[in-house]
GROMACS .gro file of C-alpha atoms in nm:
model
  447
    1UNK     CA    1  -1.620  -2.733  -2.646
    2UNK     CA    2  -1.472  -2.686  -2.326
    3UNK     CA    3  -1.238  -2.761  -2.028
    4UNK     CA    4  -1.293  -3.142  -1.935
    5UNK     CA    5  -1.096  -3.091  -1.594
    6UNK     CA    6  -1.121  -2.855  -1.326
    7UNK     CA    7  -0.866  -2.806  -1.012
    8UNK     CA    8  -0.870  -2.583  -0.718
    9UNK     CA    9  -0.530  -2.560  -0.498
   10UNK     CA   10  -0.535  -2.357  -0.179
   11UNK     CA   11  -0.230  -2.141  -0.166
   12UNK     CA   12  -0.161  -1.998   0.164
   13UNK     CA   13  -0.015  -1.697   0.249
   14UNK     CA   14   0.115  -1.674  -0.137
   15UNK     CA   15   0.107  -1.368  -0.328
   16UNK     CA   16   0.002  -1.462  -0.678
   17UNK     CA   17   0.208  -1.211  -0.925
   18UNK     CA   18   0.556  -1.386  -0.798
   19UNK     CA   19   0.419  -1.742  -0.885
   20UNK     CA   20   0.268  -1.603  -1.250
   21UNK     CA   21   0.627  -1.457  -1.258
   22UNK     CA   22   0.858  -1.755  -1.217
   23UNK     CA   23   0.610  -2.011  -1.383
   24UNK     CA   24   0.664  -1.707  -1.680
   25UNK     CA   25   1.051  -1.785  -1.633
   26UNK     CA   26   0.986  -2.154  -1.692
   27UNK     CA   27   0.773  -2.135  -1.972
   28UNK     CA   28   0.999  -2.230  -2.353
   29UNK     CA   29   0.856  -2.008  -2.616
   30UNK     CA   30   0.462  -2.151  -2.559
   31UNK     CA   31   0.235  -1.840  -2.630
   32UNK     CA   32   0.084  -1.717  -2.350
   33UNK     CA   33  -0.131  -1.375  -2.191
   34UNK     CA   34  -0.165  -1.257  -1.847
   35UNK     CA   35  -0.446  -1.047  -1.760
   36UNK     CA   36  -0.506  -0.911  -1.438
   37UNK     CA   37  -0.868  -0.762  -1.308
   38UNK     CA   38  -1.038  -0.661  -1.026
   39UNK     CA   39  -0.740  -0.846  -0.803
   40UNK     CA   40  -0.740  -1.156  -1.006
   41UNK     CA   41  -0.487  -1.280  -1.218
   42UNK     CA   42  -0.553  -1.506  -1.559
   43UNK     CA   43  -0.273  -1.676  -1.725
   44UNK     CA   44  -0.393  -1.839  -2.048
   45UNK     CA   45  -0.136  -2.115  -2.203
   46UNK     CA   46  -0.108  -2.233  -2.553
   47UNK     CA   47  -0.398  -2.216  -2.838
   48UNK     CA   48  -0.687  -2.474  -2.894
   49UNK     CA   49  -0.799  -2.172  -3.154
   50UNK     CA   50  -0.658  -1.810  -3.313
   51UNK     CA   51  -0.724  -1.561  -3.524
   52UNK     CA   52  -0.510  -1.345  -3.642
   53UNK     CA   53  -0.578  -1.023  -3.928
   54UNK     CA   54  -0.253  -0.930  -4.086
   55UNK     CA   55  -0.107  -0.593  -4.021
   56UNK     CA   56  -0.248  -0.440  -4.330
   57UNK     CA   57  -0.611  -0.557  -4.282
   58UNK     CA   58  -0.614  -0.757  -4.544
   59UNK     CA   59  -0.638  -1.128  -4.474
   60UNK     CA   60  -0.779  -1.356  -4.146
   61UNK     CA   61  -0.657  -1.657  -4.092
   62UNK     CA   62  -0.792  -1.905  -3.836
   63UNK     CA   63  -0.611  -2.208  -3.687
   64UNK     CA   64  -0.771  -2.478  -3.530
   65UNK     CA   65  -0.652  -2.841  -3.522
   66UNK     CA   66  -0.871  -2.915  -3.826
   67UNK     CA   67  -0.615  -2.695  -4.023
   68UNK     CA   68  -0.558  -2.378  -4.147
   69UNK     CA   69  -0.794  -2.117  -4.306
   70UNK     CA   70  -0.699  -1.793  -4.496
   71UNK     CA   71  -0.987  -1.585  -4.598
   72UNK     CA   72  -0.970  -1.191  -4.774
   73UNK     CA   73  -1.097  -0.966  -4.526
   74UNK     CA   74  -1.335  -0.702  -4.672
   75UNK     CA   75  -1.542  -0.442  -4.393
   76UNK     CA   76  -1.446  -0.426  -4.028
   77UNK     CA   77  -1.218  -0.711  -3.880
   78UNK     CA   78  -1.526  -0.744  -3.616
   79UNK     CA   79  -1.759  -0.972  -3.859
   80UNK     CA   80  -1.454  -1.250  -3.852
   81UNK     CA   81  -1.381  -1.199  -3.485
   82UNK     CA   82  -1.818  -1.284  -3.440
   83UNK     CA   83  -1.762  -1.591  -3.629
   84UNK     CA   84  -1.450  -1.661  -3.454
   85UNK     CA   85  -1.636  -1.627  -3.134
   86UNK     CA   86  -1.952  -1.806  -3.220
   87UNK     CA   87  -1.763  -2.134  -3.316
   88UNK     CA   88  -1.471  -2.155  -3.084
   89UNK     CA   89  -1.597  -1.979  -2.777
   90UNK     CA   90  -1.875  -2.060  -2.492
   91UNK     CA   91  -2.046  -2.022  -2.206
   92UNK     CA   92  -1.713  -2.155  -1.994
   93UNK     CA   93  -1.428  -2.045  -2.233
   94UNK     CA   94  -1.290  -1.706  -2.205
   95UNK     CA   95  -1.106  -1.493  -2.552
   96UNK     CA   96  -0.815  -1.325  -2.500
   97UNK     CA   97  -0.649  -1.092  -2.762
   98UNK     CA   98  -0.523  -0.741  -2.867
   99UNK     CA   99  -0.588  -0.503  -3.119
  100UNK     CA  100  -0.333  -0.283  -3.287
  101UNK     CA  101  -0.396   0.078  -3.366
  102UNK     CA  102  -0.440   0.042  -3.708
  103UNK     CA  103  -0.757  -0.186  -3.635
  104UNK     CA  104  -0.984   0.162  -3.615
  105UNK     CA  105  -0.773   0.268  -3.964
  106UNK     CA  106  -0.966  -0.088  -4.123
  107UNK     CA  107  -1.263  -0.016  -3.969
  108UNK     CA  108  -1.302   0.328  -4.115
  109UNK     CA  109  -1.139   0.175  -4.475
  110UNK     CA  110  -0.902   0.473  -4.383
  111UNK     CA  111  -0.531   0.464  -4.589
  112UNK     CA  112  -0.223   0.355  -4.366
  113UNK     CA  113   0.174   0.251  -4.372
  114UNK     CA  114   0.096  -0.152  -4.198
  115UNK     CA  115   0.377  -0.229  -3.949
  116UNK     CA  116   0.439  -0.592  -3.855
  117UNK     CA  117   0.206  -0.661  -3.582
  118UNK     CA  118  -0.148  -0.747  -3.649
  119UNK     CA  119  -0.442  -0.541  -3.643
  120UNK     CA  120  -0.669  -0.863  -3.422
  121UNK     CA  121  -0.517  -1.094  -3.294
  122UNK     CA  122  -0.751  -1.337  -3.065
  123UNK     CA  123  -0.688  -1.720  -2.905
  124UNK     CA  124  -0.901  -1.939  -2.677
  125UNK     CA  125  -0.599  -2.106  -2.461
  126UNK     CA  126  -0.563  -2.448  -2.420
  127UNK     CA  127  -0.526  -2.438  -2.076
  128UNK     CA  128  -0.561  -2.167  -1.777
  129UNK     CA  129  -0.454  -2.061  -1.470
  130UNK     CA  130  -0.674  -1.822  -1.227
  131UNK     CA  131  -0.546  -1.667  -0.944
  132UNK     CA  132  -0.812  -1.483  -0.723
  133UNK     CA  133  -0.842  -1.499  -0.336
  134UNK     CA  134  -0.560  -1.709  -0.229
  135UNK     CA  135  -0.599  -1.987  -0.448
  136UNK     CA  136  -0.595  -2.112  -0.817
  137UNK     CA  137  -0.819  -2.277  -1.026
  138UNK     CA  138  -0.665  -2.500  -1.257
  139UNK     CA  139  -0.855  -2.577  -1.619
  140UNK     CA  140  -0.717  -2.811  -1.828
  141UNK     CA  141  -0.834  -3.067  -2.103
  142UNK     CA  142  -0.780  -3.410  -1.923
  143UNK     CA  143  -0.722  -3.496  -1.537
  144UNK     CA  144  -0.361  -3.580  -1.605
  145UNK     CA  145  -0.273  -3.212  -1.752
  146UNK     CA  146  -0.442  -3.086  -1.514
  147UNK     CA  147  -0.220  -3.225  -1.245
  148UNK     CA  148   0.074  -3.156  -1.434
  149UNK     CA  149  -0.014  -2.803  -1.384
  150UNK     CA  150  -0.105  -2.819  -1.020
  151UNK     CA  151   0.250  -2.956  -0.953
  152UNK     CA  152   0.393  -2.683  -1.174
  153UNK     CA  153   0.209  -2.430  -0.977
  154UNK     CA  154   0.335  -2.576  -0.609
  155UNK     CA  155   0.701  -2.600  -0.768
  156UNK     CA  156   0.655  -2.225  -0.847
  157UNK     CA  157   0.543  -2.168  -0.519
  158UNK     CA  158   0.829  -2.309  -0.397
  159UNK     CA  159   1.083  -2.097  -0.552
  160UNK     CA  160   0.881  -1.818  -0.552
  161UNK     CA  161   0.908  -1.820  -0.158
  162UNK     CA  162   1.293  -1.902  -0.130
  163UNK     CA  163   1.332  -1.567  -0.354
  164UNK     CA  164   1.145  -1.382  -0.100
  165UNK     CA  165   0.918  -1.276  -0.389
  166UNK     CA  166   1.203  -1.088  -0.558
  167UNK     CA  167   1.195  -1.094  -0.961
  168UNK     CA  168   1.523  -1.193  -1.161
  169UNK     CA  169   1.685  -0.888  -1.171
  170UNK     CA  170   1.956  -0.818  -1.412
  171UNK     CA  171   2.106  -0.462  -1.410
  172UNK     CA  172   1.891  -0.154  -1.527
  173UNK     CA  173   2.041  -0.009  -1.871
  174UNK     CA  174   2.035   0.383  -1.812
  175UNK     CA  175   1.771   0.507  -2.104
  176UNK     CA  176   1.876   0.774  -2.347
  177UNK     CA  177   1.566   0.986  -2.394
  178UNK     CA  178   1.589   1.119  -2.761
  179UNK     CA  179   1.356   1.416  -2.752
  180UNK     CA  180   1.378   1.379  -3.157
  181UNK     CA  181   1.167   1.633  -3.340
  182UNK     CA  182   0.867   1.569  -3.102
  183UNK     CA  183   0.840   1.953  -2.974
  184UNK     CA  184   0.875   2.027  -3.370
  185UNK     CA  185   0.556   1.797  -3.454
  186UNK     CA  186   0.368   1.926  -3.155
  187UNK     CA  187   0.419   2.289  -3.353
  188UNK     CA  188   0.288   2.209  -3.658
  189UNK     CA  189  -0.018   2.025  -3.474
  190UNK     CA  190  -0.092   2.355  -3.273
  191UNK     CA  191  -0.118   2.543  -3.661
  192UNK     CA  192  -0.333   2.270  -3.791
  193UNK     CA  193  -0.559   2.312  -3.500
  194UNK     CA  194  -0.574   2.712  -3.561
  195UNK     CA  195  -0.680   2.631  -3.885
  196UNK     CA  196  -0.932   2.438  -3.780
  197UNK     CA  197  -0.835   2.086  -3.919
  198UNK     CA  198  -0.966   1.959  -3.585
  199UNK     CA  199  -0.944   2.088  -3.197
  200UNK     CA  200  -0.721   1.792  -3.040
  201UNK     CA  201  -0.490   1.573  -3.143
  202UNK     CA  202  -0.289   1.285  -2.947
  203UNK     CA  203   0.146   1.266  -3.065
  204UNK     CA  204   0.319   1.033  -2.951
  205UNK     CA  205   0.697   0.998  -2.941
  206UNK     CA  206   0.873   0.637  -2.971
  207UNK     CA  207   1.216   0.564  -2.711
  208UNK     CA  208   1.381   0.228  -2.868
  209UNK     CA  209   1.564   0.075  -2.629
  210UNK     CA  210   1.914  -0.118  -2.666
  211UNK     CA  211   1.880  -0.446  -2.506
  212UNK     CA  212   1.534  -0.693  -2.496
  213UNK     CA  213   1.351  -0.697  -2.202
  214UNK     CA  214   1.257  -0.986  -1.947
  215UNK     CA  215   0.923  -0.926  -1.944
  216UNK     CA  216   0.825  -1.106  -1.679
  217UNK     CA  217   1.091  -0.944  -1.411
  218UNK     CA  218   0.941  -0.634  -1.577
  219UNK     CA  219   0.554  -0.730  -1.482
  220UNK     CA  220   0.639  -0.767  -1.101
  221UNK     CA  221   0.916  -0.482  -1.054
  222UNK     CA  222   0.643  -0.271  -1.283
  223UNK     CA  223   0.327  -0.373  -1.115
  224UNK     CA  224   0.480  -0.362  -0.763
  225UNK     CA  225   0.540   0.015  -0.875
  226UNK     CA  226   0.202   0.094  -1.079
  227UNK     CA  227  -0.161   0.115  -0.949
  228UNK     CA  228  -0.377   0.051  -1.321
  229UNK     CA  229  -0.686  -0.039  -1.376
  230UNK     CA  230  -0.565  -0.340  -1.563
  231UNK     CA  231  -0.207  -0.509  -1.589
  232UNK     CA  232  -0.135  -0.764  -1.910
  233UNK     CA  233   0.157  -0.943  -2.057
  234UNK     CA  234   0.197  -1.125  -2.358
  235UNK     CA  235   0.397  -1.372  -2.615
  236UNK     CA  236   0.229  -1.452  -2.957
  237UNK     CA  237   0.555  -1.576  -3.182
  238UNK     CA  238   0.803  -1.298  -3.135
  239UNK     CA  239   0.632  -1.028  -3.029
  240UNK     CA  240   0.603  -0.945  -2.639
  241UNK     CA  241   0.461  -0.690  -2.476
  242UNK     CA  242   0.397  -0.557  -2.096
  243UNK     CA  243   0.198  -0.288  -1.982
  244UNK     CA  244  -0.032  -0.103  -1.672
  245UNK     CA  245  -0.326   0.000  -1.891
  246UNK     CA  246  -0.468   0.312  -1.724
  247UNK     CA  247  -0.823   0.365  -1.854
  248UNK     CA  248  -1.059   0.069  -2.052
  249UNK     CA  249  -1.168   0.197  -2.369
  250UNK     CA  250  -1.491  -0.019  -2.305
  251UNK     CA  251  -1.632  -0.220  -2.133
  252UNK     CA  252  -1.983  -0.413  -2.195
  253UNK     CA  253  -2.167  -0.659  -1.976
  254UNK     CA  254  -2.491  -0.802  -2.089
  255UNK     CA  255  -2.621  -0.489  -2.275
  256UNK     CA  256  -2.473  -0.233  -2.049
  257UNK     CA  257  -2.153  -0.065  -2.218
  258UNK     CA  258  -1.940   0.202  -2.033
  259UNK     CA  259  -1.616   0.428  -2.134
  260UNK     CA  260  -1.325   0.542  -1.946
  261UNK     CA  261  -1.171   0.911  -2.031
  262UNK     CA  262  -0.837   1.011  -1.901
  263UNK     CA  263  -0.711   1.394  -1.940
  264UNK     CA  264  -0.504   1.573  -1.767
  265UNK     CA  265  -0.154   1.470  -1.631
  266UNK     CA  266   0.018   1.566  -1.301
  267UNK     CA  267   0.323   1.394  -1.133
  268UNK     CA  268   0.262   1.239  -0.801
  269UNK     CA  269   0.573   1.306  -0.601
  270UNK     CA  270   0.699   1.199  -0.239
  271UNK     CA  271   0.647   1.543  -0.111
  272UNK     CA  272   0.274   1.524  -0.055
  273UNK     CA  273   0.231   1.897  -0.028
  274UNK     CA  274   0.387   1.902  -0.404
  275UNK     CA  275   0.168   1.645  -0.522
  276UNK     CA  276  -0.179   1.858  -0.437
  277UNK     CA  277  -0.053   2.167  -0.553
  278UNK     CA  278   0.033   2.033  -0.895
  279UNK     CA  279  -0.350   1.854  -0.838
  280UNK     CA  280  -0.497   2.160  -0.771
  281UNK     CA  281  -0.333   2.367  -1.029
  282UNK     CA  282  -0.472   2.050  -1.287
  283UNK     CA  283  -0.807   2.120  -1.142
  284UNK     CA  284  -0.799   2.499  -1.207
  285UNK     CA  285  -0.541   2.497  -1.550
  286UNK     CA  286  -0.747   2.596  -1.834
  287UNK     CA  287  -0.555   2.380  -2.081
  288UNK     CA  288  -0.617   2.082  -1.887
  289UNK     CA  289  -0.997   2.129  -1.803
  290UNK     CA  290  -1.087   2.240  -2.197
  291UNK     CA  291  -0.859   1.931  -2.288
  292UNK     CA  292  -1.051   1.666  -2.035
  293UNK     CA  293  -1.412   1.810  -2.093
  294UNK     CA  294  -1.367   1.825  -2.501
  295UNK     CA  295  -1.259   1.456  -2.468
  296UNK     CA  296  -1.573   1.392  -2.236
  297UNK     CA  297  -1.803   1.573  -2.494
  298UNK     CA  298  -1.654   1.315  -2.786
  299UNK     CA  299  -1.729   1.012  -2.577
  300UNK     CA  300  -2.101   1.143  -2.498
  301UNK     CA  301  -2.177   1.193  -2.878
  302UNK     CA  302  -1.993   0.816  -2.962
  303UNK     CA  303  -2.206   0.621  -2.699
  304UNK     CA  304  -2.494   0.890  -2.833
  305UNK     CA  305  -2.461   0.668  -3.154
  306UNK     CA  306  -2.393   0.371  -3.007
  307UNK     CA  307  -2.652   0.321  -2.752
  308UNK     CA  308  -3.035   0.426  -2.657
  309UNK     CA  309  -2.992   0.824  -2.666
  310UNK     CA  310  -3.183   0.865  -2.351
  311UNK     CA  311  -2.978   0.602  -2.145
  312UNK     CA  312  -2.625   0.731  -2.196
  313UNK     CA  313  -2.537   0.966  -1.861
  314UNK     CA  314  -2.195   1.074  -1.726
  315UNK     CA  315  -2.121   0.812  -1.429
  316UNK     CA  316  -1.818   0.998  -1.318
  317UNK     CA  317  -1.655   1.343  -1.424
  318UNK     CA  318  -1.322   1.535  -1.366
  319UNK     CA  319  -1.233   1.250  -1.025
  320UNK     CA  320  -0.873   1.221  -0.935
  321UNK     CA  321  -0.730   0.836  -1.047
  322UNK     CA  322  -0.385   0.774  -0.907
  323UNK     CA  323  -0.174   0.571  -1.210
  324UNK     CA  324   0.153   0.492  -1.019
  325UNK     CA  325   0.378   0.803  -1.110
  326UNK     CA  326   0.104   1.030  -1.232
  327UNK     CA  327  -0.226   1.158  -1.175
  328UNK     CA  328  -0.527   1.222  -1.381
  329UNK     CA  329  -0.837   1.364  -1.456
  330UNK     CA  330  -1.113   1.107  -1.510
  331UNK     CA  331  -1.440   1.055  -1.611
  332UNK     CA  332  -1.681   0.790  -1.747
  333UNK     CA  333  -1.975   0.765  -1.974
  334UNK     CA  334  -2.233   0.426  -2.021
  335UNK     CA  335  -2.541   0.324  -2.156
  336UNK     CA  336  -2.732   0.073  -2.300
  337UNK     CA  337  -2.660  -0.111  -2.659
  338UNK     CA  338  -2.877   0.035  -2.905
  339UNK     CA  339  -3.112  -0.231  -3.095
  340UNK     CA  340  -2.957  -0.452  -3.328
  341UNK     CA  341  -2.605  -0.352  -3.128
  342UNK     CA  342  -2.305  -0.587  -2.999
  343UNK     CA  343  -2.025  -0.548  -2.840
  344UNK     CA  344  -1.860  -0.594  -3.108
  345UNK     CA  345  -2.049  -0.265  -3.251
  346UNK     CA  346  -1.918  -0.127  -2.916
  347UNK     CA  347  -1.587  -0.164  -2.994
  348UNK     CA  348  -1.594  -0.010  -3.342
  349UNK     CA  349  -1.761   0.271  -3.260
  350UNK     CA  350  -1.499   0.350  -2.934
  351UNK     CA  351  -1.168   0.218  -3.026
  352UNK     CA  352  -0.944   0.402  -3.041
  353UNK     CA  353  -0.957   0.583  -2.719
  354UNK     CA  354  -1.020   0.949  -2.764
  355UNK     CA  355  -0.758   0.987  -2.499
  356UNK     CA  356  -0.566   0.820  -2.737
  357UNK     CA  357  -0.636   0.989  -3.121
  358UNK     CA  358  -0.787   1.308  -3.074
  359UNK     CA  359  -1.098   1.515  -3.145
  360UNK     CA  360  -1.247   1.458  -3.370
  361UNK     CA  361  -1.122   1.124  -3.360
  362UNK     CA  362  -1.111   1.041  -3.772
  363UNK     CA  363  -0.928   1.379  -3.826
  364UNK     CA  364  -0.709   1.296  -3.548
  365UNK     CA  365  -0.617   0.974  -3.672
  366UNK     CA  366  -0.571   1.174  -4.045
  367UNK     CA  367  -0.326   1.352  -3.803
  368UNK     CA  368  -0.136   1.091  -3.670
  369UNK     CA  369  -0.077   0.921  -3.961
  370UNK     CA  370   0.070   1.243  -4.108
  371UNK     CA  371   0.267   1.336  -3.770
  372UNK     CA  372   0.398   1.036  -3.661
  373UNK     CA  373   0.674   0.854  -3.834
  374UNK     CA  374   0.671   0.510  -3.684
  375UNK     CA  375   0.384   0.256  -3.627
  376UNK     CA  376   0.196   0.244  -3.358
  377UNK     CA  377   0.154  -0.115  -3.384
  378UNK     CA  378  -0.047  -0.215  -2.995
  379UNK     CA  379   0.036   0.120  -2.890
  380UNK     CA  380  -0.257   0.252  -2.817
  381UNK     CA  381  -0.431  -0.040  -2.939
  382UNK     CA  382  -0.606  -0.233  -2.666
  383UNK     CA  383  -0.599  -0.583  -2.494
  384UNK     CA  384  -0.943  -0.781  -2.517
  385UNK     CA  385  -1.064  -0.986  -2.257
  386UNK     CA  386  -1.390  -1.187  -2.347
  387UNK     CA  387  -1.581  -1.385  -2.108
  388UNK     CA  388  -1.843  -1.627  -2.266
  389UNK     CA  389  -2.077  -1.448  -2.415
  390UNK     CA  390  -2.194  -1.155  -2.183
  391UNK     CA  391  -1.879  -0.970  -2.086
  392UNK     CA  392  -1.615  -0.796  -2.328
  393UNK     CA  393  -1.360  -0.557  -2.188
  394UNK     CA  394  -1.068  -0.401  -2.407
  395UNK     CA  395  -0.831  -0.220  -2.189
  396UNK     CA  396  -0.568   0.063  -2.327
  397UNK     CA  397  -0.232  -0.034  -2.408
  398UNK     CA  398  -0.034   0.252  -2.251
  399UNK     CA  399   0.231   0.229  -1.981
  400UNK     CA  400   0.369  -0.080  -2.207
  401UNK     CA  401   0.737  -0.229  -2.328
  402UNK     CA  402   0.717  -0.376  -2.671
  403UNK     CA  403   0.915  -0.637  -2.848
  404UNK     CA  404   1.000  -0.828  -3.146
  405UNK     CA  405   1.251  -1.000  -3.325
  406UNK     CA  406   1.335  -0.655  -3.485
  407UNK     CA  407   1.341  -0.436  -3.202
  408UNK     CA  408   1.205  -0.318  -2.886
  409UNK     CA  409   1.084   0.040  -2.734
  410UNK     CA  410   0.876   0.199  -2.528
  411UNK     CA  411   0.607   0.505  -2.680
  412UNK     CA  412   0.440   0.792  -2.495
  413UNK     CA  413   0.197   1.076  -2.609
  414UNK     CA  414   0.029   1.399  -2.492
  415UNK     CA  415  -0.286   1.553  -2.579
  416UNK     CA  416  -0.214   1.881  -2.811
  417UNK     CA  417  -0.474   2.136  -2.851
  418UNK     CA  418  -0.432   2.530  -2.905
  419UNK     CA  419  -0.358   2.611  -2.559
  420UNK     CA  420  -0.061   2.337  -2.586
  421UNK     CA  421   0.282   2.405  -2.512
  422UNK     CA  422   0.563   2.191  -2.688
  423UNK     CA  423   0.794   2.219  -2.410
  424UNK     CA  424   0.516   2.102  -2.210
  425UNK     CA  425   0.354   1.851  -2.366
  426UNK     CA  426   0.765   1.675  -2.408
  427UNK     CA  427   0.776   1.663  -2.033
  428UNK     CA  428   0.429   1.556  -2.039
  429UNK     CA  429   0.550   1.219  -2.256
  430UNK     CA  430   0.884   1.212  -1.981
  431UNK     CA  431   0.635   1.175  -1.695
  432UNK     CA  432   0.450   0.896  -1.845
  433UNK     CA  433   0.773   0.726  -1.940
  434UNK     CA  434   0.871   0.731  -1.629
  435UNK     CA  435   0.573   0.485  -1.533
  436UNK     CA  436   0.732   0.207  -1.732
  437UNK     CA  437   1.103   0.334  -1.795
  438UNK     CA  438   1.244   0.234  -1.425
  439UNK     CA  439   1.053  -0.039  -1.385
  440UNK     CA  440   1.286  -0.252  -1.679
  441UNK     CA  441   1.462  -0.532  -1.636
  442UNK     CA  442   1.674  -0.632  -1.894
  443UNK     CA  443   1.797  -0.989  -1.979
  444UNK     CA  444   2.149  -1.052  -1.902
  445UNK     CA  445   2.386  -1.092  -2.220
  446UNK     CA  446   2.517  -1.448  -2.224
  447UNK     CA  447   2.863  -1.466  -2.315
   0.00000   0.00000   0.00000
């Protein structure tokens, strides 16, 4: 199983993200992900092969063109998504996917309210698009698809160029921030951790917004505007969602598995001088160092269970990563699998982020669940990227618009410990907003 035709087209002096954004405009409903890493750009088209595990955890279905399969899903969603991958995937086909928040609830057979999204959700595409180093390689079933896409691409080109690289704007809505009863709920998290339910926990606050999003105007006026470490969009049915993930949550290639930890938030402003005084004061704030090095500390002791004890080291701790508006403190642990460990394992034992739930992280989520009124549903969650067999990445969804054919919103948290204050920790959620929030372009009502 694999792609039967291959094409390479040289474009010149063409910046991929416009093209991925117009052929994005032309595209009818088909389901499709973009994925961008390390300064390439992967746009995966239709399904050959999904699965999908319902938003309560409870059933898998696979879809294949031999049919339809529906099986009860008992355990962690992971065993279906390794059989998944060992019959539809290979050597030359990469996975994309997401997982919801509530996927770490299944794993850990923990109670939850299910929202509508689905806890996995994984295709191999029928068809892709790769953009890397001035060209893009074209991979397709059969010759003649294959130069049905080329000439799609060029067209895109094309009118790409004539726009001067400019997205579709329509007008941007002014966004009412409802601060809500978020400073409340940070409160009664600050008691719970007096009390010593746990030492850190991550709220988040949800903004719906009034009118649906073009996502793809979104992706280039967002990424033109963001520096992540990965960028993604999707459409599976009617849910869409665009984002700038800041951190991975892992990453594992051949046996070597590695963690990103964000903590610690300061605005990057114009005024340079600002900016490294608000750095510095990070760097020397108490709140924000016990917050960053607690979340380090949980990371160690996960990969401590995870991998070979005596290979897991801190690569990188307390550097400065520039996120478009903001700032933070990061660090990263790795090591190597454990015996008898995939990366599936991986994935278990890390997702959620800690920089995501809390400390510790089953309490936190005990806490979230309690604290927070809506869903997460991919907030928080993560976007998987599988190549063949050897490399799996899962990349947190932060920095992200959501939609569906109920509603649409945006969703920002802060890390809350006993040193927390509410007022604080709100502005803390503006900031972040305001990596995504400007960046919206809305699609025009038709009349």
């Amino acid at each position: 199983m694999g792609y039967h035709s291959r094409r390479h087209l040289i474009l010149p002096e063409a910046q991929s993200l416009p093209i991925i954004a117009e052929l994005l405009n032309q595209l009818k409903g088909e389901d499709h992900y973009v994925y961008e890493r390390q300064s390439c750009w992967y746009l995966a088209l239709g399904q050959r092969a999904s699965l999908t595990v319902d938003a309560a955890g409870e059933q898998a279905t696979t879809i294949t063109d031999n049919g339809i399969n529906t099986t009860r899903v008992k355990g962690s969603p992971a065993e279906y998504a390794r059989r998944f991958q060992a019959a539809h995937g290979g050597d030359n086909l990469r996975i994309y996917g997401e997982a919801g928040f509530h996927y770490a609830l299944c794993v850990q057979d923990h109670a939850y309210k299910p929202g509508r999204w689905p806890v996995l959700n994984l295709i191999v595409p029928r068809e892709e698009l790769i953009f890397c180093d001035n060209g893009v390689t074209v991979l397709a079933e059969d010759a003649l698809r294959c130069r049905q896409l080329s000439d799609w691409i060029l067209s895109a080109a094309a009118v790409a160029k004539r726009r001067g690289g400019d997205a579709r704007l329509a007008h941007i809505a002014e966004l009412a921030c409802d601060q809500g009863d978020y400073c409340q709920r940070v409160c009664q998290a600050i008691e719970e951790i007096n009390d010593a339910h746990y030492s850190k926990v991550i709220l988040a606050r949800v903004l719906p917004l009034k009118q649906s999003v073009d996502m793809a105007a979104t992706l280039l006026r967002g990424r033109q505007a963001n520096t992540p470490v990965r960028t993604f969009l999707l459409r599976q049915g009617d849910r869409e969602a665009v984002g700038f993930c800041p951190e991975l949550v892992m990453s594992v290639e051949q046996d070597r598995v590695s963690t990103d930890t964000l903590a610690g938030t300061c605005v990057q402003h114009q005024d340079v001088a600002r900016t490294n005084a608000l750095l510095n004061h990070s760097l020397s704030d108490d709140k924000e160092i016990v917050e960053h090095v607690m979340s380090v500390r949980a990371a160690v002791e996960e990969m401590k269970g995870l991998c070979q004890p005596e290979s897991v080291v801190i690569n990188d701790l307390m550097s400065v990563r520039q996120r478009g508006n903001v700032q933070h403190l990061g660090s990263r642990v790795s090591g190597e699998l454990g015996f008898g460990k995939d990366a599936w394992d991986a994935f278990d034992a890390l997702f959620p982020a800690i920089t995501a739930t809390g400390v510790p992280k089953r309490a936190a989520l005990s806490a979230i669940a309690r604290l927070e009124s809506s869903p997460r549903e991919l907030y928080s969650g993560a976007i998987l990227w599988l190549d063949g067999k050897t490399h799996f990445e899962a990349a947190l969804v932060l920095r992200s618009a959501f939609q569906d054919s109920q509603q649409r919103w945006l969703q920002a948290g802060a890390g809350v410990i006993a040193q927390s204050s509410p007022i604080r920790e709100l502005t803390e959620t503006q900031e972040k907003l305001d990596s995504i929030a400007p960046y919206l372009v809305f699609q025009q009502k038709t009349r």
